[in-house]
PDB file of C-alpha atoms in Angstrom:
ATOM      1  CA  MET A   1       0.000   0.000   0.000  1.00 49.00           C
ATOM      2  CA  ASN A   2       1.091   3.488  -0.660  1.00 51.00           C
ATOM      3  CA  ALA A   3       1.861   5.550   2.407  1.00 50.00           C
ATOM      4  CA  ILE A   4      -0.827   8.062   3.401  1.00 50.00           C
ATOM      5  CA  SER A   5       0.107  11.458   2.136  1.00 51.00           C
ATOM      6  CA  LYS A   6       0.603  14.052   4.816  1.00 55.00           C
ATOM      7  CA  ARG A   7       0.384  16.855   2.362  1.00 60.00           C
ATOM      8  CA  ILE A   8      -2.468  19.322   3.146  1.00 53.00           C
ATOM      9  CA  PRO A   9      -5.049  19.246   0.384  1.00 55.00           C
ATOM     10  CA  VAL A  10      -5.496  22.323  -1.702  1.00 56.00           C
ATOM     11  CA  GLY A  11      -8.295  24.610  -0.339  1.00 53.00           C
ATOM     12  CA  ALA A  12      -8.246  23.139   3.166  1.00 50.00           C
ATOM     13  CA  PHE A  13      -8.629  25.605   6.101  1.00 50.00           C
ATOM     14  CA  GLN A  14      -5.360  26.671   7.611  1.00 55.00           C
ATOM     15  CA  ALA A  15      -4.968  28.699  10.782  1.00 52.00           C
ATOM     16  CA  ARG A  16      -3.182  31.894  10.361  1.00 59.00           C
ATOM     17  CA  PRO A  17       0.175  32.064  12.001  1.00 60.00           C
ATOM     18  CA  VAL A  18       0.162  34.188  15.181  1.00 57.00           C
ATOM     19  CA  SER A  19       1.931  37.432  14.643  1.00 60.00           C
ATOM     20  CA  ASN A  20       4.809  38.316  16.835  1.00 64.00           C
ATOM     21  CA  ASP A  21       3.964  42.013  16.542  1.00 66.00           C
ATOM     22  CA  PRO A  22       3.291  43.315  20.114  1.00 69.00           C
ATOM     23  CA  ASP A  23       0.883  46.018  18.888  1.00 65.00           C
ATOM     24  CA  LEU A  24      -1.223  43.524  16.982  1.00 63.00           C
ATOM     25  CA  LEU A  25      -1.290  41.155  19.963  1.00 60.00           C
ATOM     26  CA  ASP A  26      -2.325  43.974  22.285  1.00 66.00           C
ATOM     27  CA  ALA A  27      -5.142  45.029  19.937  1.00 64.00           C
ATOM     28  CA  TYR A  28      -6.290  41.417  19.645  1.00 62.00           C
ATOM     29  CA  PHE A  29      -6.499  40.871  23.387  1.00 63.00           C
ATOM     30  CA  LYS A  30      -8.323  44.190  23.857  1.00 65.00           C
ATOM     31  CA  GLN A  31     -10.871  43.116  21.269  1.00 66.00           C
ATOM     32  CA  VAL A  32     -11.362  39.807  23.060  1.00 57.00           C
ATOM     33  CA  ALA A  33     -11.712  41.590  26.394  1.00 60.00           C
ATOM     34  CA  SER A  34     -14.252  44.035  24.915  1.00 64.00           C
ATOM     35  CA  TYR A  35     -16.318  41.158  23.546  1.00 62.00           C
ATOM     36  CA  GLU A  36     -16.365  39.399  26.915  1.00 63.00           C
ATOM     37  CA  GLY A  37     -17.289  42.663  28.616  1.00 64.00           C
ATOM     38  CA  ASP A  38     -20.229  43.174  26.251  1.00 67.00           C
ATOM     39  CA  ARG A  39     -21.445  39.648  26.969  1.00 71.00           C
ATOM     40  CA  LEU A  40     -21.225  40.272  30.731  1.00 69.00           C
ATOM     41  CA  LYS A  41     -23.165  43.543  30.456  1.00 72.00           C
ATOM     42  CA  ALA A  42     -25.850  41.872  28.352  1.00 71.00           C
ATOM     43  CA  ALA A  43     -26.177  39.104  30.947  1.00 71.00           C
ATOM     44  CA  GLN A  44     -26.464  41.685  33.744  1.00 73.00           C
ATOM     45  CA  ARG A  45     -29.142  43.609  31.816  1.00 76.00           C
ATOM     46  CA  SER A  46     -31.114  40.408  31.321  1.00 74.00           C
ATOM     47  CA  THR A  47     -30.871  39.625  35.041  1.00 77.00           C
ATOM     48  CA  ARG A  48     -32.063  43.126  36.013  1.00 77.00           C
ATOM     49  CA  LEU A  49     -34.963  42.911  33.569  1.00 74.00           C
ATOM     50  CA  ALA A  50     -35.998  39.534  34.969  1.00 73.00           C
ATOM     51  CA  TRP A  51     -35.957  40.881  38.552  1.00 76.00           C
ATOM     52  CA  THR A  52     -37.933  43.970  37.473  1.00 79.00           C
ATOM     53  CA  ILE A  53     -40.621  41.833  35.845  1.00 82.00           C
ATOM     54  CA  ALA A  54     -40.748  39.555  38.897  1.00 73.00           C
ATOM     55  CA  ALA A  55     -41.096  42.545  41.245  1.00 73.00           C
ATOM     56  CA  ALA A  56     -43.863  44.071  39.118  1.00 74.00           C
ATOM     57  CA  THR A  57     -45.700  40.751  39.076  1.00 78.00           C
ATOM     58  CA  GLY A  58     -45.390  40.523  42.854  1.00 73.00           C
ATOM     59  CA  ILE A  59     -46.786  44.042  43.293  1.00 82.00           C
ATOM     60  CA  VAL A  60     -49.754  43.277  41.044  1.00 73.00           C
ATOM     61  CA  ALA A  61     -50.455  40.057  42.960  1.00 73.00           C
ATOM     62  CA  ALA A  62     -50.212  41.837  46.321  1.00 74.00           C
ATOM     63  CA  THR A  63     -52.546  44.595  45.098  1.00 78.00           C
ATOM     64  CA  ALA A  64     -55.067  41.994  43.976  1.00 72.00           C
ATOM     65  CA  CYS A  65     -54.920  40.266  47.374  1.00 69.00           C
ATOM     66  CA  ILE A  66     -55.463  43.574  49.177  1.00 77.00           C
ATOM     67  CA  ALA A  67     -58.405  44.395  46.914  1.00 66.00           C
ATOM     68  CA  VAL A  68     -60.026  41.037  47.620  1.00 60.00           C
ATOM     69  CA  ALA A  69     -59.416  41.418  51.355  1.00 65.00           C
ATOM     70  CA  SER A  70     -60.970  44.896  51.330  1.00 68.00           C
ATOM     71  CA  LEU A  71     -64.110  43.484  49.723  1.00 58.00           C
ATOM     72  CA  THR A  72     -64.496  40.799  52.393  1.00 57.00           C
ATOM     73  CA  PRO A  73     -66.688  42.927  54.747  1.00 57.00           C
ATOM     74  CA  LEU A  74     -69.030  43.584  51.836  1.00 54.00           C
ATOM     75  CA  LYS A  75     -69.624  39.868  51.565  1.00 52.00           C
ATOM     76  CA  THR A  76     -70.625  39.504  55.228  1.00 54.00           C
ATOM     77  CA  VAL A  77     -74.023  37.856  55.519  1.00 55.00           C
ATOM     78  CA  VAL A  78     -76.340  39.879  57.762  1.00 53.00           C
ATOM     79  CA  PRO A  79     -79.395  37.917  58.931  1.00 55.00           C
ATOM     80  CA  VAL A  80     -82.678  39.734  58.414  1.00 57.00           C
ATOM     81  CA  VAL A  81     -85.802  38.653  60.277  1.00 56.00           C
ATOM     82  CA  PHE A  82     -89.336  39.179  59.025  1.00 61.00           C
ATOM     83  CA  ARG A  83     -92.616  38.575  60.823  1.00 60.00           C
ATOM     84  CA  VAL A  84     -95.771  37.528  58.987  1.00 67.00           C
ATOM     85  CA  ASP A  85     -99.179  38.283  60.465  1.00 63.00           C
ATOM     86  CA  SER A  86    -101.081  34.990  60.229  1.00 64.00           C
ATOM     87  CA  THR A  87    -104.407  36.837  59.999  1.00 65.00           C
ATOM     88  CA  THR A  88    -103.699  39.580  57.448  1.00 63.00           C
ATOM     89  CA  GLY A  89    -100.625  38.127  55.733  1.00 65.00           C
ATOM     90  CA  MET A  90     -98.791  41.419  56.238  1.00 59.00           C
ATOM     91  CA  VAL A  91     -94.988  41.069  56.249  1.00 61.00           C
ATOM     92  CA  ASP A  92     -93.118  43.212  58.759  1.00 60.00           C
ATOM     93  CA  ARG A  93     -89.371  43.375  59.302  1.00 56.00           C
ATOM     94  CA  VAL A  94     -88.081  43.246  62.887  1.00 60.00           C
ATOM     95  CA  TYR A  95     -84.952  44.977  64.185  1.00 54.00           C
ATOM     96  CA  ASP A  96     -82.647  44.477  67.157  1.00 56.00           C
ATOM     97  CA  VAL A  97     -81.610  47.878  68.511  1.00 52.00           C
ATOM     98  CA  ARG A  98     -79.714  46.735  71.612  1.00 52.00           C
ATOM     99  CA  GLY A  99     -76.198  48.240  71.557  1.00 51.00           C
ATOM    100  CA  GLY A 100     -74.113  48.895  68.487  1.00 50.00           C
ATOM    101  CA  GLU A 101     -74.721  51.898  66.287  1.00 48.00           C
ATOM    102  CA  LEU A 102     -78.334  52.195  67.466  1.00 46.00           C
ATOM    103  CA  ALA A 103     -77.464  52.548  71.149  1.00 51.00           C
ATOM    104  CA  ALA A 104     -79.261  55.541  72.659  1.00 62.00           C
ATOM    105  CA  THR A 105     -77.346  58.676  73.611  1.00 83.00           C
ATOM    106  CA  GLU A 106     -78.387  61.073  76.376  1.00 86.00           C
ATOM    107  CA  ALA A 107     -79.864  63.412  73.781  1.00 88.00           C
ATOM    108  CA  GLU A 108     -82.017  60.585  72.457  1.00 90.00           C
ATOM    109  CA  ARG A 109     -83.150  59.660  75.975  1.00 93.00           C
ATOM    110  CA  ARG A 110     -84.193  63.255  76.605  1.00 93.00           C
ATOM    111  CA  TYR A 111     -86.030  63.318  73.299  1.00 94.00           C
ATOM    112  CA  PHE A 112     -88.018  60.143  73.976  1.00 96.00           C
ATOM    113  CA  LEU A 113     -88.839  61.165  77.545  1.00 97.00           C
ATOM    114  CA  TRP A 114     -90.374  64.393  76.321  1.00 97.00           C
ATOM    115  CA  GLN A 115     -92.180  62.714  73.428  1.00 97.00           C
ATOM    116  CA  TYR A 116     -93.723  60.277  75.879  1.00 98.00           C
ATOM    117  CA  VAL A 117     -94.952  63.069  78.155  1.00 98.00           C
ATOM    118  CA  LEU A 118     -96.318  65.010  75.173  1.00 97.00           C
ATOM    119  CA  HIS A 119     -98.384  62.094  73.914  1.00 97.00           C
ATOM    120  CA  ARG A 120     -99.505  60.935  77.345  1.00 97.00           C
ATOM    121  CA  GLN A 121    -100.418  64.238  79.019  1.00 97.00           C
ATOM    122  CA  GLY A 122    -101.316  66.262  75.949  1.00 96.00           C
ATOM    123  CA  TYR A 123    -104.854  66.018  74.588  1.00 95.00           C
ATOM    124  CA  ASN A 124    -106.727  66.849  71.419  1.00 94.00           C
ATOM    125  CA  TYR A 125    -109.727  64.811  70.389  1.00 92.00           C
ATOM    126  CA  ALA A 126    -108.626  64.609  66.747  1.00 93.00           C
ATOM    127  CA  GLU A 127    -105.209  63.254  67.794  1.00 94.00           C
ATOM    128  CA  ALA A 128    -106.384  61.112  70.711  1.00 94.00           C
ATOM    129  CA  GLN A 129    -106.130  57.765  68.904  1.00 94.00           C
ATOM    130  CA  ARG A 130    -102.622  58.480  67.598  1.00 94.00           C
ATOM    131  CA  ASP A 131    -101.481  59.614  71.059  1.00 95.00           C
ATOM    132  CA  PHE A 132    -102.926  56.453  72.567  1.00 95.00           C
ATOM    133  CA  ASP A 133    -101.079  54.257  70.043  1.00 94.00           C
ATOM    134  CA  VAL A 134     -97.747  56.045  70.537  1.00 95.00           C
ATOM    135  CA  VAL A 135     -97.966  55.752  74.322  1.00 96.00           C
ATOM    136  CA  ASN A 136     -98.627  52.023  73.995  1.00 94.00           C
ATOM    137  CA  LEU A 137     -95.624  51.571  71.676  1.00 92.00           C
ATOM    138  CA  MET A 138     -93.421  53.279  74.256  1.00 94.00           C
ATOM    139  CA  SER A 139     -94.721  51.495  77.373  1.00 95.00           C
ATOM    140  CA  THR A 140     -94.281  48.113  79.012  1.00 94.00           C
ATOM    141  CA  ALA A 141     -97.369  45.922  79.349  1.00 94.00           C
ATOM    142  CA  ASP A 142     -98.063  47.014  82.951  1.00 96.00           C
ATOM    143  CA  VAL A 143     -97.805  50.698  82.086  1.00 96.00           C
ATOM    144  CA  GLN A 144     -99.993  50.170  79.021  1.00 96.00           C
ATOM    145  CA  GLN A 145    -102.747  48.742  81.211  1.00 96.00           C
ATOM    146  CA  LEU A 146    -102.564  51.596  83.729  1.00 96.00           C
ATOM    147  CA  TYR A 147    -102.705  54.122  80.906  1.00 96.00           C
ATOM    148  CA  ALA A 148    -105.671  52.390  79.236  1.00 96.00           C
ATOM    149  CA  ASP A 149    -107.576  52.345  82.547  1.00 96.00           C
ATOM    150  CA  TRP A 150    -106.890  56.065  83.048  1.00 96.00           C
ATOM    151  CA  PHE A 151    -107.758  57.135  79.496  1.00 95.00           C
ATOM    152  CA  LYS A 152    -110.992  55.157  78.968  1.00 93.00           C
ATOM    153  CA  GLY A 153    -114.237  57.105  78.869  1.00 90.00           C
ATOM    154  CA  SER A 154    -115.650  55.473  81.999  1.00 93.00           C
ATOM    155  CA  ASN A 155    -112.943  57.073  84.152  1.00 93.00           C
ATOM    156  CA  PRO A 156    -114.129  60.476  85.448  1.00 94.00           C
ATOM    157  CA  GLN A 157    -110.502  61.688  85.479  1.00 93.00           C
ATOM    158  CA  SER A 158    -109.968  60.888  81.820  1.00 94.00           C
ATOM    159  CA  PRO A 159    -109.318  63.913  79.572  1.00 94.00           C
ATOM    160  CA  GLN A 160    -112.140  62.594  77.385  1.00 92.00           C
ATOM    161  CA  VAL A 161    -114.472  63.349  80.308  1.00 93.00           C
ATOM    162  CA  LEU A 162    -112.782  66.412  81.829  1.00 93.00           C
ATOM    163  CA  LEU A 163    -112.113  68.273  78.566  1.00 94.00           C
ATOM    164  CA  GLY A 164    -114.481  66.653  76.089  1.00 91.00           C
ATOM    165  CA  ARG A 165    -114.356  66.683  72.305  1.00 90.00           C
ATOM    166  CA  GLY A 166    -113.843  70.420  72.048  1.00 91.00           C
ATOM    167  CA  GLY A 167    -111.215  70.635  74.762  1.00 92.00           C
ATOM    168  CA  SER A 168    -107.444  70.416  74.597  1.00 95.00           C
ATOM    169  CA  SER A 169    -104.342  70.147  76.742  1.00 96.00           C
ATOM    170  CA  THR A 170    -101.155  71.824  75.483  1.00 96.00           C
ATOM    171  CA  LEU A 171     -97.766  71.203  77.091  1.00 97.00           C
ATOM    172  CA  ASN A 172     -94.606  73.289  77.264  1.00 96.00           C
ATOM    173  CA  TRP A 173     -91.324  71.708  78.324  1.00 95.00           C
ATOM    174  CA  VAL A 174     -89.449  73.218  81.282  1.00 94.00           C
ATOM    175  CA  SER A 175     -86.630  70.809  82.169  1.00 94.00           C
ATOM    176  CA  THR A 176     -85.423  67.202  82.129  1.00 94.00           C
ATOM    177  CA  SER A 177     -83.213  65.785  84.863  1.00 94.00           C
ATOM    178  CA  PHE A 178     -81.884  62.283  85.489  1.00 94.00           C
ATOM    179  CA  LEU A 179     -82.245  60.814  88.969  1.00 95.00           C
ATOM    180  CA  GLY A 180     -80.474  57.597  87.977  1.00 94.00           C
ATOM    181  CA  PRO A 181     -79.350  55.636  84.921  1.00 91.00           C
ATOM    182  CA  LYS A 182     -82.963  54.697  84.154  1.00 94.00           C
ATOM    183  CA  LEU A 183     -84.985  57.220  86.134  1.00 97.00           C
ATOM    184  CA  ALA A 184     -85.798  60.782  85.095  1.00 97.00           C
ATOM    185  CA  GLN A 185     -88.017  63.737  85.946  1.00 97.00           C
ATOM    186  CA  VAL A 186     -89.594  65.952  83.318  1.00 97.00           C
ATOM    187  CA  ARG A 187     -91.067  69.312  84.347  1.00 96.00           C
ATOM    188  CA  PHE A 188     -93.576  71.066  82.136  1.00 97.00           C
ATOM    189  CA  THR A 189     -96.505  73.449  82.132  1.00 96.00           C
ATOM    190  CA  GLN A 190     -99.952  72.218  81.124  1.00 96.00           C
ATOM    191  CA  GLN A 191    -102.454  74.622  79.577  1.00 96.00           C
ATOM    192  CA  GLU A 192    -105.977  73.240  79.304  1.00 95.00           C
ATOM    193  CA  ARG A 193    -108.916  74.557  77.340  1.00 93.00           C
ATOM    194  CA  LYS A 194    -112.509  73.464  77.966  1.00 92.00           C
ATOM    195  CA  GLY A 195    -115.642  74.641  76.211  1.00 86.00           C
ATOM    196  CA  GLY A 196    -113.784  77.568  74.678  1.00 84.00           C
ATOM    197  CA  ALA A 197    -112.485  78.719  78.061  1.00 90.00           C
ATOM    198  CA  LEU A 198    -108.776  78.777  78.849  1.00 91.00           C
ATOM    199  CA  LEU A 199    -108.092  77.267  82.257  1.00 91.00           C
ATOM    200  CA  SER A 200    -105.264  78.240  84.576  1.00 92.00           C
ATOM    201  CA  ALA A 201    -101.861  76.848  83.615  1.00 93.00           C
ATOM    202  CA  LYS A 202    -100.559  74.071  85.840  1.00 94.00           C
ATOM    203  CA  HIS A 203     -96.934  73.329  86.671  1.00 96.00           C
ATOM    204  CA  MET A 204     -96.386  69.583  86.463  1.00 97.00           C
ATOM    205  CA  VAL A 205     -93.591  67.090  87.116  1.00 97.00           C
ATOM    206  CA  ALA A 206     -93.507  63.557  85.700  1.00 97.00           C
ATOM    207  CA  THR A 207     -91.281  60.930  87.275  1.00 98.00           C
ATOM    208  CA  ILE A 208     -90.459  58.287  84.688  1.00 98.00           C
ATOM    209  CA  GLY A 209     -88.720  54.938  84.920  1.00 98.00           C
ATOM    210  CA  PHE A 210     -87.477  53.779  81.535  1.00 97.00           C
ATOM    211  CA  ASP A 211     -85.423  51.186  79.711  1.00 95.00           C
ATOM    212  CA  PHE A 212     -84.717  50.039  76.154  1.00 91.00           C
ATOM    213  CA  ALA A 213     -86.083  46.945  74.464  1.00 85.00           C
ATOM    214  CA  SER A 214     -83.680  44.002  74.603  1.00 79.00           C
ATOM    215  CA  GLY A 215     -85.360  42.131  71.766  1.00 75.00           C
ATOM    216  CA  PRO A 216     -86.616  42.744  68.245  1.00 77.00           C
ATOM    217  CA  ILE A 217     -88.850  45.655  67.303  1.00 76.00           C
ATOM    218  CA  SER A 218     -91.365  45.587  64.474  1.00 78.00           C
ATOM    219  CA  GLY A 219     -90.889  47.731  61.404  1.00 78.00           C
ATOM    220  CA  SER A 220     -94.078  49.672  62.154  1.00 76.00           C
ATOM    221  CA  ALA A 221     -92.932  50.421  65.716  1.00 80.00           C
ATOM    222  CA  ILE A 222     -89.466  51.498  64.614  1.00 82.00           C
ATOM    223  CA  ASN A 223     -91.027  54.354  62.638  1.00 86.00           C
ATOM    224  CA  VAL A 224     -92.281  55.791  65.932  1.00 87.00           C
ATOM    225  CA  ASN A 225     -89.806  54.407  68.455  1.00 87.00           C
ATOM    226  CA  PRO A 226     -86.560  53.426  66.641  1.00 85.00           C
ATOM    227  CA  ASP A 227     -84.479  52.932  69.790  1.00 85.00           C
ATOM    228  CA  GLY A 228     -86.987  50.685  71.525  1.00 89.00           C
ATOM    229  CA  PHE A 229     -87.528  53.205  74.352  1.00 93.00           C
ATOM    230  CA  LEU A 230     -89.869  51.793  77.002  1.00 94.00           C
ATOM    231  CA  VAL A 231     -91.425  53.463  80.024  1.00 97.00           C
ATOM    232  CA  THR A 232     -91.459  51.052  82.952  1.00 97.00           C
ATOM    233  CA  SER A 233     -93.183  53.377  85.449  1.00 98.00           C
ATOM    234  CA  PHE A 234     -94.941  56.734  85.226  1.00 98.00           C
ATOM    235  CA  HIS A 235     -96.192  59.113  87.892  1.00 97.00           C
ATOM    236  CA  VAL A 236     -97.255  62.720  87.391  1.00 97.00           C
ATOM    237  CA  ASP A 237     -97.963  65.380  90.027  1.00 95.00           C
ATOM    238  CA  GLN A 238     -98.890  69.027  90.052  1.00 94.00           C
ATOM    239  CA  GLU A 239     -96.195  71.099  91.686  1.00 90.00           C
ATOM    240  CA  SER A 240     -97.066  73.509  94.452  1.00 80.00           C
ATOM    241  CA  ALA A 241     -97.300  77.162  93.464  1.00 65.00           C
ATOM    242  CA  GLN A 242     -94.148  79.094  94.333  1.00 57.00           C
TER     243      GLN A 242
END
């Protein structure tokens, strides 16, 4: 066999001989270093971009979580109770006004005390039924019964008897004072008119025990007595002339 030729074929790639020129070598190495530096900078830019995108994604996710959490109270289920009258079929919502945002302030207590006195001691035949209903809505069962016994036409002391259809009793507030957490006195003047004649004004004081309903209140009652104010005792006297 013929020996394999070690001669390089024509057209084959041949590496260029490395120059011994120091300037050329220095330029070559600088070019290599510049190329590596560009690659490093590109890698660093890619890393920074990746972290920026990750941070932005995290912020968006956190914002979404906060938004969902802020909507949570809106999804709270609040039980609502309705009462149906078995006779008429009328539907009436009931409310629980004990504590919370509906708790009575001193101003509200003063207001309801005076409203109670107005409807109980004031009198006008045209408004008598409404006054009677309001007093009942603001009284406990025992006080309701005492009031009904006093107001009925068979009682000679009833304003229906003393003043009649054409008579009236107008009140003017003087003062309200609290004797205890659930006991108050309301002073007022009472001007009565009977048969067209104006009677002498009387100075009155009402001593009132009161509380607030601990249970539900009907929707119709809440229009008149939203805080569930209840009179537990009532006594009225005429004050001595000064």
